[in-house]
Tab-separated table of C-alpha atoms in Angstrom:
chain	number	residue	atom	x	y	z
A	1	UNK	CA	30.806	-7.139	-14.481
A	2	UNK	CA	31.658	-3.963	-12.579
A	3	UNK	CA	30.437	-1.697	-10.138
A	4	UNK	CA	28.218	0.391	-12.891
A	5	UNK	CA	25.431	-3.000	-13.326
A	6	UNK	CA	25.819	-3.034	-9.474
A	7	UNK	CA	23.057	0.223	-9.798
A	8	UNK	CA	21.283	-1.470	-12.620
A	9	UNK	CA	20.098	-4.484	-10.899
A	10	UNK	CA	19.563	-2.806	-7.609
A	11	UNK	CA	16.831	-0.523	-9.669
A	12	UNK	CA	15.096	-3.933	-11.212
A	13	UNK	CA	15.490	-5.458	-7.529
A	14	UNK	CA	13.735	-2.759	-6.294
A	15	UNK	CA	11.005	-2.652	-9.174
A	16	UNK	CA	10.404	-6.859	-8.017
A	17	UNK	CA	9.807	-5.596	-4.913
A	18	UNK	CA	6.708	-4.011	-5.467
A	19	UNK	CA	5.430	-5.701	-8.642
A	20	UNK	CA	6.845	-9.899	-8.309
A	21	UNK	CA	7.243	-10.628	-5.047
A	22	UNK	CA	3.184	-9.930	-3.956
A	23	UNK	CA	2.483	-12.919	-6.139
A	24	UNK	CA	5.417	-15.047	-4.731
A	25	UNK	CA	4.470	-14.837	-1.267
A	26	UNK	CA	1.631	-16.895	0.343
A	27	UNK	CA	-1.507	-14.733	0.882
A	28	UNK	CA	-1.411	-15.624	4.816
A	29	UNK	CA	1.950	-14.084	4.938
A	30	UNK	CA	1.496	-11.567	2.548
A	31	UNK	CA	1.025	-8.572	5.002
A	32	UNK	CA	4.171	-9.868	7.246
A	33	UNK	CA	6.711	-10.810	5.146
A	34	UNK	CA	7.657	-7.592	3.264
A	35	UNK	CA	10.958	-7.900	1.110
A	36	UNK	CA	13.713	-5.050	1.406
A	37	UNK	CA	16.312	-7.113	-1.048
A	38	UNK	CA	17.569	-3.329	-2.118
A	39	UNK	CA	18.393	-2.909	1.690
A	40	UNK	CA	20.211	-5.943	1.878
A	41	UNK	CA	22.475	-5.250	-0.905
A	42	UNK	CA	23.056	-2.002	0.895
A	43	UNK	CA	24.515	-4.097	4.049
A	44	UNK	CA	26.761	-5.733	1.117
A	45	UNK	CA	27.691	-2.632	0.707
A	46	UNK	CA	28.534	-1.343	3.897
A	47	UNK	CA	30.292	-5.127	4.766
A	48	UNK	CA	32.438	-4.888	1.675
A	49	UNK	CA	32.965	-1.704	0.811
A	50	UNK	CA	33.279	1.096	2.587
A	51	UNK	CA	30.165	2.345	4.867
A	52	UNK	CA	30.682	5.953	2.981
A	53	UNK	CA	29.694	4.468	-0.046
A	54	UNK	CA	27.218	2.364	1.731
A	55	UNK	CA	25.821	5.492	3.234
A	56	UNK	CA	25.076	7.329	-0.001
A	57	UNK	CA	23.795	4.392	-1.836
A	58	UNK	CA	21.327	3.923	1.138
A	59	UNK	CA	20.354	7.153	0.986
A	60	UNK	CA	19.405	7.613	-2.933
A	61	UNK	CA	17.994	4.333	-3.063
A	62	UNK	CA	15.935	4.667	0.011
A	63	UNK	CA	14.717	7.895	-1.450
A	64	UNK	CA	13.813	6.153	-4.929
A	65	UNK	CA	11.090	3.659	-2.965
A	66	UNK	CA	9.983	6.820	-0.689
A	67	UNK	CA	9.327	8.828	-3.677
A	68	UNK	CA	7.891	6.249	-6.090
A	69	UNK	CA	5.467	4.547	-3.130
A	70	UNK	CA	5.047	8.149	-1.546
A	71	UNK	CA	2.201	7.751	0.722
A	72	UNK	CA	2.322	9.180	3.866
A	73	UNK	CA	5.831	11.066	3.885
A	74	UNK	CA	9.043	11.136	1.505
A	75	UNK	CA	12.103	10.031	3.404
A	76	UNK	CA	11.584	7.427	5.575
A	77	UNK	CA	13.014	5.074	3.807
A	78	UNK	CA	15.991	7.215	3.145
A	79	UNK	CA	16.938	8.281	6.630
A	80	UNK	CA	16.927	4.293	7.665
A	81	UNK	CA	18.764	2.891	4.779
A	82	UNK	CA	21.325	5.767	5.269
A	83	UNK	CA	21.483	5.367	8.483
A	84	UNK	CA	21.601	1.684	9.089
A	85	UNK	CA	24.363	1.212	6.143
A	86	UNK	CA	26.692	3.626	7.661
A	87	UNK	CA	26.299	1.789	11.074
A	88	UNK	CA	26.630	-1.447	10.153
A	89	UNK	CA	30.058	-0.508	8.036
A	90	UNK	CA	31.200	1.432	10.850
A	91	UNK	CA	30.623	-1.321	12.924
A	92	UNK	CA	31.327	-4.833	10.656
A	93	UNK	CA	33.220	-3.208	7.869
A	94	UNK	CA	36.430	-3.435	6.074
A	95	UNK	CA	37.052	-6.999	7.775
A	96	UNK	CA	36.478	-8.942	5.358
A	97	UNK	CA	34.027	-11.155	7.142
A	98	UNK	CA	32.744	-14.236	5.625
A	99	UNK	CA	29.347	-15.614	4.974
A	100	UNK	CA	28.544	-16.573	8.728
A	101	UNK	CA	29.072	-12.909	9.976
A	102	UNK	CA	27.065	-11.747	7.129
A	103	UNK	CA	24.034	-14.027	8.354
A	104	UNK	CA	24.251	-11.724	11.714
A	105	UNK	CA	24.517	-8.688	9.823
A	106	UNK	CA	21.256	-9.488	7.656
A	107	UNK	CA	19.629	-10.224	10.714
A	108	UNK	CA	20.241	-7.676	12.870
A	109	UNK	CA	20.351	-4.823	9.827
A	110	UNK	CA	16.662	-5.845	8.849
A	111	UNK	CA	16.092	-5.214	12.632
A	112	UNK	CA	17.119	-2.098	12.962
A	113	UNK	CA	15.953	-1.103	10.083
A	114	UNK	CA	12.537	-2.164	10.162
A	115	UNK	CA	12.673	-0.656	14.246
A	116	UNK	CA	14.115	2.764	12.701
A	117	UNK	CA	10.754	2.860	9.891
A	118	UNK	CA	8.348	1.676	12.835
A	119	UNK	CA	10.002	4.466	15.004
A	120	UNK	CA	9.485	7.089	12.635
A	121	UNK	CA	5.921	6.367	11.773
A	122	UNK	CA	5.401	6.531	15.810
A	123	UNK	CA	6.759	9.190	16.402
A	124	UNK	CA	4.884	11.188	13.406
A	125	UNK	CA	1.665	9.495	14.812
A	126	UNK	CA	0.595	7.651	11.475
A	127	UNK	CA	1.399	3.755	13.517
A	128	UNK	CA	-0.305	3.381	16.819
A	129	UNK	CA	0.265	-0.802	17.174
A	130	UNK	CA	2.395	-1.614	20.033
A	131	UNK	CA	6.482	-2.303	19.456
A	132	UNK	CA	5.608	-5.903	20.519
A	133	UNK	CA	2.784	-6.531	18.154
A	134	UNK	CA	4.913	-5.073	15.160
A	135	UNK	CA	8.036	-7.301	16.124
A	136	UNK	CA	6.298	-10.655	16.115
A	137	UNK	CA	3.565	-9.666	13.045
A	138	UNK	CA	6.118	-8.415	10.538
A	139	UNK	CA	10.060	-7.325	11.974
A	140	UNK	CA	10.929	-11.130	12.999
A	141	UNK	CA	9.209	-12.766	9.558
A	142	UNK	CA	10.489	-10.470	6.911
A	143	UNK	CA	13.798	-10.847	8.583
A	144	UNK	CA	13.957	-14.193	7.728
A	145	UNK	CA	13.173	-13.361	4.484
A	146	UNK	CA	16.040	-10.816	4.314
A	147	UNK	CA	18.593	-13.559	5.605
A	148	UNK	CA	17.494	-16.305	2.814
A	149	UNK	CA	17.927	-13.259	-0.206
A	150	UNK	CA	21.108	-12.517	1.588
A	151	UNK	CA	22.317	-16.529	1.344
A	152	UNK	CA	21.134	-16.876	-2.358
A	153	UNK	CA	23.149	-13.579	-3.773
A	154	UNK	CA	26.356	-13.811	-1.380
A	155	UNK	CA	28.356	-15.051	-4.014
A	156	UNK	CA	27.905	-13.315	-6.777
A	157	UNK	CA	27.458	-9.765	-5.037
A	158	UNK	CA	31.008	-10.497	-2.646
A	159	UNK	CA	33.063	-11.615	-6.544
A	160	UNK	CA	31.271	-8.098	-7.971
A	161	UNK	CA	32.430	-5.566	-5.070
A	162	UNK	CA	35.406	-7.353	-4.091
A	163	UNK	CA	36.792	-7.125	-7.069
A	164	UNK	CA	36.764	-3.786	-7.156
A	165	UNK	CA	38.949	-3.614	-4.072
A	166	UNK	CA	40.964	-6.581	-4.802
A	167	UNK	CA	44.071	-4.281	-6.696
A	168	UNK	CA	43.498	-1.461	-4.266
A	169	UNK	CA	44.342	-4.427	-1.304
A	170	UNK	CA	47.091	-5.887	-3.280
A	171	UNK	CA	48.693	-2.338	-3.457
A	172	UNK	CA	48.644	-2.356	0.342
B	1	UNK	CA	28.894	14.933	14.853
B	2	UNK	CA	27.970	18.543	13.482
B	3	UNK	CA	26.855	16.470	9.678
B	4	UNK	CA	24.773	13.832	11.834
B	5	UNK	CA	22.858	16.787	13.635
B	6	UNK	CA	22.557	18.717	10.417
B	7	UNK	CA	21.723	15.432	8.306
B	8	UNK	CA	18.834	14.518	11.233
B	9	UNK	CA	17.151	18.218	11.144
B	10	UNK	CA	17.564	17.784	7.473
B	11	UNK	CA	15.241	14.488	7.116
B	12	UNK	CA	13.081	15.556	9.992
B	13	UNK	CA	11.960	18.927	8.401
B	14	UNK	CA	11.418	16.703	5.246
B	15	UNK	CA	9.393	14.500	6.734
B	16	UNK	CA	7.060	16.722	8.364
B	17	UNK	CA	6.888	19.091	5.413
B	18	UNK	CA	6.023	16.113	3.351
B	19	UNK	CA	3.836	14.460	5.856
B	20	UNK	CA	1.140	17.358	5.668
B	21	UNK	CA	-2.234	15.934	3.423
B	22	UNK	CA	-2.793	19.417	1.787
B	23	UNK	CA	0.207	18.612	-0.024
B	24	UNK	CA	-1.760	17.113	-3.426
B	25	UNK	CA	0.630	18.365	-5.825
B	26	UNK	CA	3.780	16.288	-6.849
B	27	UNK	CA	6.826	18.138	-8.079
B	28	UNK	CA	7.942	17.851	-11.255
B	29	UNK	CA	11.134	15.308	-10.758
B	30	UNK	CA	8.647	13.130	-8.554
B	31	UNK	CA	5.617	12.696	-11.622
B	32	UNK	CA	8.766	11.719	-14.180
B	33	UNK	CA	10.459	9.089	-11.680
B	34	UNK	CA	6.675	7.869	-10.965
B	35	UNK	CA	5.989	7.506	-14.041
B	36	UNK	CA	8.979	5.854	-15.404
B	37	UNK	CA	9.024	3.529	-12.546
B	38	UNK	CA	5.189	2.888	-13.293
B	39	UNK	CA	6.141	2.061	-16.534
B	40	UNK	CA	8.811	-0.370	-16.055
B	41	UNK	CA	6.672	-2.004	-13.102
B	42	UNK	CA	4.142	-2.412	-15.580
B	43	UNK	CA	6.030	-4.941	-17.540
B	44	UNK	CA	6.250	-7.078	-14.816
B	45	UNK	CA	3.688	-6.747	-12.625
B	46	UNK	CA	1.047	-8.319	-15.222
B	47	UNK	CA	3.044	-11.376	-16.293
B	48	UNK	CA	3.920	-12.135	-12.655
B	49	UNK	CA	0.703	-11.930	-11.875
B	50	UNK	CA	-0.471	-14.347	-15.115
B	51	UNK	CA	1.638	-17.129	-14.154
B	52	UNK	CA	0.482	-16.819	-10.429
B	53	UNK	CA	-2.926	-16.745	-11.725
B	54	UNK	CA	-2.597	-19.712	-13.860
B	55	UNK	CA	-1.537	-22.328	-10.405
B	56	UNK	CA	-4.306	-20.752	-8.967
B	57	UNK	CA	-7.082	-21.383	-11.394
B	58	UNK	CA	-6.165	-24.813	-11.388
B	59	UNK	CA	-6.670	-24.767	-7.036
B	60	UNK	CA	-10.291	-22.903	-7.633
B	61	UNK	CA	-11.315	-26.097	-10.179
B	62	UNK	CA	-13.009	-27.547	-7.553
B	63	UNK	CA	-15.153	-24.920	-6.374
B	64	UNK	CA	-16.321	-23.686	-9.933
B	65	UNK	CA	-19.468	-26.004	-9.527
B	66	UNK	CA	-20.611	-24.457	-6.371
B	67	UNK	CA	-19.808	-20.924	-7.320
B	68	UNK	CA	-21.775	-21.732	-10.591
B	69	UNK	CA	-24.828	-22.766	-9.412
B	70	UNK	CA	-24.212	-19.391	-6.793
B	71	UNK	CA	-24.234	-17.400	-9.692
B	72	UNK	CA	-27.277	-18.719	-11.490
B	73	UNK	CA	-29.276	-17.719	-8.148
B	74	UNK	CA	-27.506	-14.391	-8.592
B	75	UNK	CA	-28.424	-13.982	-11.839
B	76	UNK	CA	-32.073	-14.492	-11.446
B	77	UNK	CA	-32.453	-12.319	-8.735
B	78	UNK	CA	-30.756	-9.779	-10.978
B	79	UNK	CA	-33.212	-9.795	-14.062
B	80	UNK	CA	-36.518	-9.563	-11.553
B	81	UNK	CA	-34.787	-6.331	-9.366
B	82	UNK	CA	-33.766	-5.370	-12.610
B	83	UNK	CA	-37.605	-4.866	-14.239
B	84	UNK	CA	-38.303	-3.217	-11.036
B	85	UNK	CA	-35.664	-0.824	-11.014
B	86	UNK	CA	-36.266	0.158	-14.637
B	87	UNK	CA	-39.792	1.566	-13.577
B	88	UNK	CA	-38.337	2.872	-10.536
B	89	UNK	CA	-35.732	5.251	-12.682
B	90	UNK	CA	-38.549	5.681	-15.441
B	91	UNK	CA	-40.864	7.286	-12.428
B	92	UNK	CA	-37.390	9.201	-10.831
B	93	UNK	CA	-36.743	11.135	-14.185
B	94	UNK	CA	-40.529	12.009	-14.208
B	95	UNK	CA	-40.254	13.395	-11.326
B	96	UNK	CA	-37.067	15.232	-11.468
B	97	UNK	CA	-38.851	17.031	-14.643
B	98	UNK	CA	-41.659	18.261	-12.710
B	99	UNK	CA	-39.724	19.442	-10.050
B	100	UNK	CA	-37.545	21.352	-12.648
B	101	UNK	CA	-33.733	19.663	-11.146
B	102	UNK	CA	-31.328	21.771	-12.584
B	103	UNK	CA	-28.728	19.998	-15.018
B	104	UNK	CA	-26.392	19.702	-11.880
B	105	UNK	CA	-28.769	18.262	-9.651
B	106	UNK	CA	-29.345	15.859	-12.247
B	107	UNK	CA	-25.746	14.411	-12.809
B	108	UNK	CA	-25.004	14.299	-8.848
B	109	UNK	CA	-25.230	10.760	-8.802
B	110	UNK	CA	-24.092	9.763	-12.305
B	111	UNK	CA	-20.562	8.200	-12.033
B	112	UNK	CA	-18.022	7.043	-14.393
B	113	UNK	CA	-15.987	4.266	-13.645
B	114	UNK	CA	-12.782	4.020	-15.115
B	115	UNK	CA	-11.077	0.797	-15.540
B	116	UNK	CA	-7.551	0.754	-14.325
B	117	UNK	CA	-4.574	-1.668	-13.871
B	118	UNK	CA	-2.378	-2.285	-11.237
B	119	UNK	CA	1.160	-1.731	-11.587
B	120	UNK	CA	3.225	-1.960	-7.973
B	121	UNK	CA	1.966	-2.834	-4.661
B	122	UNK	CA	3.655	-1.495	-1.177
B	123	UNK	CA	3.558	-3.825	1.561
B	124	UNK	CA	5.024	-1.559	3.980
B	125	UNK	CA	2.561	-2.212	6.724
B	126	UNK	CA	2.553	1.512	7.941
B	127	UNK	CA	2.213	3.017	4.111
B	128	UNK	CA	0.539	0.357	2.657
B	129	UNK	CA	-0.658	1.810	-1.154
B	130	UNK	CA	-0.441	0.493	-4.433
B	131	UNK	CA	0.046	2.177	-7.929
B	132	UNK	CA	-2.481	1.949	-10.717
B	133	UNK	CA	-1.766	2.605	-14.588
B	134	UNK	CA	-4.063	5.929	-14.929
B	135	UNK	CA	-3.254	9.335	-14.301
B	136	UNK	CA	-4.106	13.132	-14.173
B	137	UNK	CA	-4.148	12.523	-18.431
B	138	UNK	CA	-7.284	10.676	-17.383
B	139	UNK	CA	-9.092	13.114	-15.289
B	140	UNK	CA	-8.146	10.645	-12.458
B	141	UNK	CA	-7.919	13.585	-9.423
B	142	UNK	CA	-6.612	13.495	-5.527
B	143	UNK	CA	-9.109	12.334	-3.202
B	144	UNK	CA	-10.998	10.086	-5.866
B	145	UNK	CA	-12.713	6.631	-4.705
B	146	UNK	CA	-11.096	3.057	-6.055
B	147	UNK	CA	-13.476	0.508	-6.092
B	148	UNK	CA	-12.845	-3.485	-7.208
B	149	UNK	CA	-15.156	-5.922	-8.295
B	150	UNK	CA	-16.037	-6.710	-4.359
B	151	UNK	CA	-15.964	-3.166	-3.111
B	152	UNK	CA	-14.598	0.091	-2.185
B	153	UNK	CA	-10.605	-0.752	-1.400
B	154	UNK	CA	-8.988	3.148	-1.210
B	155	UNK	CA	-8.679	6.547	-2.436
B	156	UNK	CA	-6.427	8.346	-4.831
B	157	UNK	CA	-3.562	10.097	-2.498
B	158	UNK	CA	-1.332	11.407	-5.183
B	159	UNK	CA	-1.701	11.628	-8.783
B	160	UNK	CA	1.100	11.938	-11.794
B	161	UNK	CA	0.319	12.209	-15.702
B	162	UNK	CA	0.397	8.904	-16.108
B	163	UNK	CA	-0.142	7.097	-12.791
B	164	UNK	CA	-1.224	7.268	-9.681
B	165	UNK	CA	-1.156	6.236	-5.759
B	166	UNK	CA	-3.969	4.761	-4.281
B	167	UNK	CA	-3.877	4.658	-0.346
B	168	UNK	CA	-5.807	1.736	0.529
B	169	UNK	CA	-8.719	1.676	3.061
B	170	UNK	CA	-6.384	-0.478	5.697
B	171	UNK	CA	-4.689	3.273	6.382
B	172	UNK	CA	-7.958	4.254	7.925
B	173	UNK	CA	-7.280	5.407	11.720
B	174	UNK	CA	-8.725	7.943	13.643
B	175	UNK	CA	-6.079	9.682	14.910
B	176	UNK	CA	-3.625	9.394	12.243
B	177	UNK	CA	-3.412	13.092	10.340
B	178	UNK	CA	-3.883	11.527	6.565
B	179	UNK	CA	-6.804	10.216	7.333
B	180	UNK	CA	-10.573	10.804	6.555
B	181	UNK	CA	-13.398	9.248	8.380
B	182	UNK	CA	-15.972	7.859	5.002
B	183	UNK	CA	-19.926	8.133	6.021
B	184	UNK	CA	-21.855	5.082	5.730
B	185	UNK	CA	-24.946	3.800	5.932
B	186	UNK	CA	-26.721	0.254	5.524
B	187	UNK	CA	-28.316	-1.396	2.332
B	188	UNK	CA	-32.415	-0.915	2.885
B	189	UNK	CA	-32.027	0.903	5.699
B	190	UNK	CA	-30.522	4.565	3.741
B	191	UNK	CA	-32.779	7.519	5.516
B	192	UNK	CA	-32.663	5.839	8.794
B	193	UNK	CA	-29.171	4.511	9.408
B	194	UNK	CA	-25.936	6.598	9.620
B	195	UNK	CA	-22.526	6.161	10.948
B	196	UNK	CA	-18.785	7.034	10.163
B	197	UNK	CA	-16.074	4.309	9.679
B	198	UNK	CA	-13.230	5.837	11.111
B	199	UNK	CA	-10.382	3.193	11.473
B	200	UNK	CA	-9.043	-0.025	10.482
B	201	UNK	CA	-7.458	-2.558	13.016
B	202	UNK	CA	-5.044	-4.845	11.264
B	203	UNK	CA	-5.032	-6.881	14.246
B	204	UNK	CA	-8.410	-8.211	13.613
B	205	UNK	CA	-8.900	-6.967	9.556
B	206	UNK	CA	-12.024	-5.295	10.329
B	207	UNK	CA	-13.367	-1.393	10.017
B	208	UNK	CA	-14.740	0.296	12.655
B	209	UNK	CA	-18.166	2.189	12.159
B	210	UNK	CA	-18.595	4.859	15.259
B	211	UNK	CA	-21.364	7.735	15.938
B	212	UNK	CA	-24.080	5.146	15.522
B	213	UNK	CA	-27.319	6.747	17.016
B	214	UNK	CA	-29.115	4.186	19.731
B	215	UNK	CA	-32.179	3.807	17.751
B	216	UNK	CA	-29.932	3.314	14.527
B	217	UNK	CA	-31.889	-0.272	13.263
B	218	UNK	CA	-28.461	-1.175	12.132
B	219	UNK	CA	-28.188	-4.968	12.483
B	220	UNK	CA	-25.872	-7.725	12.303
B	221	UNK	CA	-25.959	-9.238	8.824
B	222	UNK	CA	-26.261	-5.944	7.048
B	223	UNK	CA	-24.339	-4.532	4.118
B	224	UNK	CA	-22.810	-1.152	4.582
B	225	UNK	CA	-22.301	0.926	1.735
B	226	UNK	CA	-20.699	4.629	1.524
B	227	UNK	CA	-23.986	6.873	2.268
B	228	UNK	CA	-22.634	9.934	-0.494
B	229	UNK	CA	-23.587	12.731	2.478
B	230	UNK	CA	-20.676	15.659	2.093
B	231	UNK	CA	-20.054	14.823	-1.230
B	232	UNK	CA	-16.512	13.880	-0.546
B	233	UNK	CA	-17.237	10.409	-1.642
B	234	UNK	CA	-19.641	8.562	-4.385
B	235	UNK	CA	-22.570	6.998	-2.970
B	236	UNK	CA	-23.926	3.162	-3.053
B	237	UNK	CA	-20.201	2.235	-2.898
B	238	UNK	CA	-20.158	-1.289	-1.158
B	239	UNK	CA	-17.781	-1.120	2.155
B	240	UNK	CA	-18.717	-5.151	4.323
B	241	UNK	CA	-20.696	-6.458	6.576
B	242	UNK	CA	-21.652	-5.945	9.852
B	243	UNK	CA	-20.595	-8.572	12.433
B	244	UNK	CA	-21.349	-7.179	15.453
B	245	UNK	CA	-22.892	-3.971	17.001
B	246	UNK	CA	-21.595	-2.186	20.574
B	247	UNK	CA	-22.303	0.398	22.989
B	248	UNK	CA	-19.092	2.819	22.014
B	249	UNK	CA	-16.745	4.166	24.552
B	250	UNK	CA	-18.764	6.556	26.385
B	251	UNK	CA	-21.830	4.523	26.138
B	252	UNK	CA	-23.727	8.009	24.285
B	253	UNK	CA	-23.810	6.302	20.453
B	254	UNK	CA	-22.919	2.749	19.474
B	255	UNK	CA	-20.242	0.955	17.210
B	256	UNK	CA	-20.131	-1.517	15.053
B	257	UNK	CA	-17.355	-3.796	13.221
B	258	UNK	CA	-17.053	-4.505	9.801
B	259	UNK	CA	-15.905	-7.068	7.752
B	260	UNK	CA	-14.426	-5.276	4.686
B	261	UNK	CA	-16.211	-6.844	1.499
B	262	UNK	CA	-12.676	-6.046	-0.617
B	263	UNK	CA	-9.907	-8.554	-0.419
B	264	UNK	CA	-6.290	-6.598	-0.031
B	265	UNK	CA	-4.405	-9.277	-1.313
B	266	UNK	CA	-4.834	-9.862	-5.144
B	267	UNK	CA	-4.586	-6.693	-7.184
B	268	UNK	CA	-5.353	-6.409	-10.744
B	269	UNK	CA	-7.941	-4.355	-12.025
B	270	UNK	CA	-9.654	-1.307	-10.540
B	271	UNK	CA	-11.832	1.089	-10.940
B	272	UNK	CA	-11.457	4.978	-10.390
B	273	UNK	CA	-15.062	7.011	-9.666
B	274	UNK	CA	-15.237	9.792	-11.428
B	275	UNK	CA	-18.261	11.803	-10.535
């Protein structure tokens, strides 16, 4: 498996999004918990890689879901995924970390992230709920659901990009 | 630095150019990725939704009695308003003769309803919108009502040959550019009552009706239903229920909340007005 179905299954992860996981999740948490598993393999990404290639991934991906869920404005998404993969690498990546550092990065990623999207829909006036509200209705739940998608694919996503960088590390 | 700065007035101008509600149109490259995606979505979204249905039929086993004998009530009330009404639109047509409506006048209030499926739901909370399986091929246009079985639930935002975006009611707010107060009025009560439901607070999952006159006989209990004046939307479309009735913020009309009759959890089909 290479880097090439890498692309493939972050466009069906990103079609479950919007079609499997509404009927996953409980209706009481339904509005709250709002899956970003395209976003998280992003932060692989930028943890593994390098947070150039995590930036453009971010960035094409994020426009994918702005353009095929275009409601309000195209490139929301976009600018956050961009944004947040190239920080993250810039700030965790290239160490190799293992599967306890990438517990804090899923964490504090879907943080920013979702802080970035409520930011921009603030500033554009389309949200008017308080930063408080939003962080204890949805930010702090999804996040949780971020972390446990992060836990379940670690494995298999680390063996898939690492081994493309396993020869180019050996050479060094 | 200088790629940040150029990268940030980059998405900025994109957002705001994109942000504007005029902009009904989709480009070409954004109706083929639509519809491809809608297509793909498609094939899961139904048999997700089959086997979710299937553990939930089996919780609603115990309440099929109940609802049952519900329904029976329902259904008797039905066939006597139903002999009524047919003399009621015998009499209207008479009448419409005599007072020589033109064609057009005629068909203002005949709608078609077209049956829809749902392929993708967003559950962004600030963009919340779903996507439904008929398109611009089916005369489905921008700015159309969606309606379920319970009630109105959105209208048509964007539209591609083959599918289209639905912004759901929950979007409503009163200072948020996209958005367009719907006028309302209450079942029984159509020439005297009038109001506008402007927003919806996801705090408390009601609608807010404002510009309520004082002597409005709008009461809690009442259904509200989309009152068709401005033409912008159909008429008789069911909205909730009045729970409670205010003096508004500068104590000159009144306001009322709304329990929204729709559920915006389970999506499956819809139906598109077409007038």
């Amino acid at each position: 498996m290479n880097r090439k179905w890498m692309i493939v299954v972050m466009i069906l992860l990103l079609i479950i999004e919007g079609t499997v996981m509404p009927w996953i999740i409980p209706v009481e948490w339904r509005m709250r918990v709002i899956p970003h598993f395209v976003f998280i393999i992003v932060l692989f990404y930028a943890v593994y890689t390098t947070r150039y290639q995590a930036l453009v991934i971010g960035l094409i991906f994020g426009l994918l879901h702005d353009v095929i869920h275009y409601g309000n404005m195209i490139g929301v998404y976009s600018f956050s995924m961009g944004l947040c993969g190239y920080l993250i690498g810039k700030v965790f990546g290239e160490k190799r970390l293992g599967i306890g550092w990438m517990i804090v990065v899923s964490i504090l990623g879907s943080w920013m992230f979702d802080s970035i999207i409520f930011l921009i829909y603030t500033m554009f006036k389309v949200n008017h709920m308080s930063y408080d509200w939003a962080l204890a209705y949805q930010i702090i739940p999804s996040s949780f659901l971020q972390l446990l998608f992060a836990l379940i694919v670690y494995v298999p996503v680390r063996k898939v990009l690492d081994q493309e960088f396993r020869p180019k590390l050996e050479e060094d | 630095m200088f790629i940040l700065l150029l990268g940030m007035i980059i998405f900025i101008s994109l957002l705001g150019f994109t942000l504007s509600n005029k902009r009904e149109n989709l480009t070409f490259p954004e109706k083929m990725i639509n519809d491809t995606f809608g297509f793909a979505q498609s094939l899961f979204y139904k048999p997700a939704g089959f086997i979710a249905g299937l553990f939930e039929d089996i919780r609603d086993l115990n309440h099929i009695y109940e609802e049952n004998e519900q329904l029976k009530i329902a259904v008797s009330h039905y066939i006597r308003d139903k002999a009524n009404y047919n003399f009621i639109a015998a009499d209207n047509e008479r009448y419409q003769k005599e007072l020589h409506f033109t064609e057009e006048q005629k068909k203002l209030y005949k709608y078609d309803y077209r049956i829809a499926q749902v392929v993708s739901v967003n559950q962004d909370p600030y963009n919340k919108n779903i996507t439904i399986n008929i398109g611009e091929k089916n005369g489905v246009k921008p700015n159309m009502a969606v309606i379920s079985v319970d009630g109105m639930v959105g209208t048509i935002s964007h539209v591609s040959p083959l599918t289209s975006t639905v912004k759901l009611l929950t979007d409503l707010n009163e200072k948020n550019p996209n958005s367009n107060a719907i006028a309302a009025t209450a079942i029984g009560k159509e020439n005297q009552s009038f109001g506008l439901i402007e927003s919806y607070d996801p705090q408390t999952g009601t609608y807010l009706m404002t510009k309520i006159d004082e002597k409005d006989p709008l009461a809690v209990g009442d259904t509200i239903v989309s009152s068709g004046i401005g033409e912008a939307f159909p008429r008789g479309l069911i909205m909730g229920t009045v729970i409670s009735r205010q003096v508004g913020d500068y104590g000159l009309t009144h306001t009322a909340t709304i329990k929204p009759a729709a559920n915006f959890d389970n999506w499956k089909e819809l139906f598109v007005v077409v007038p």
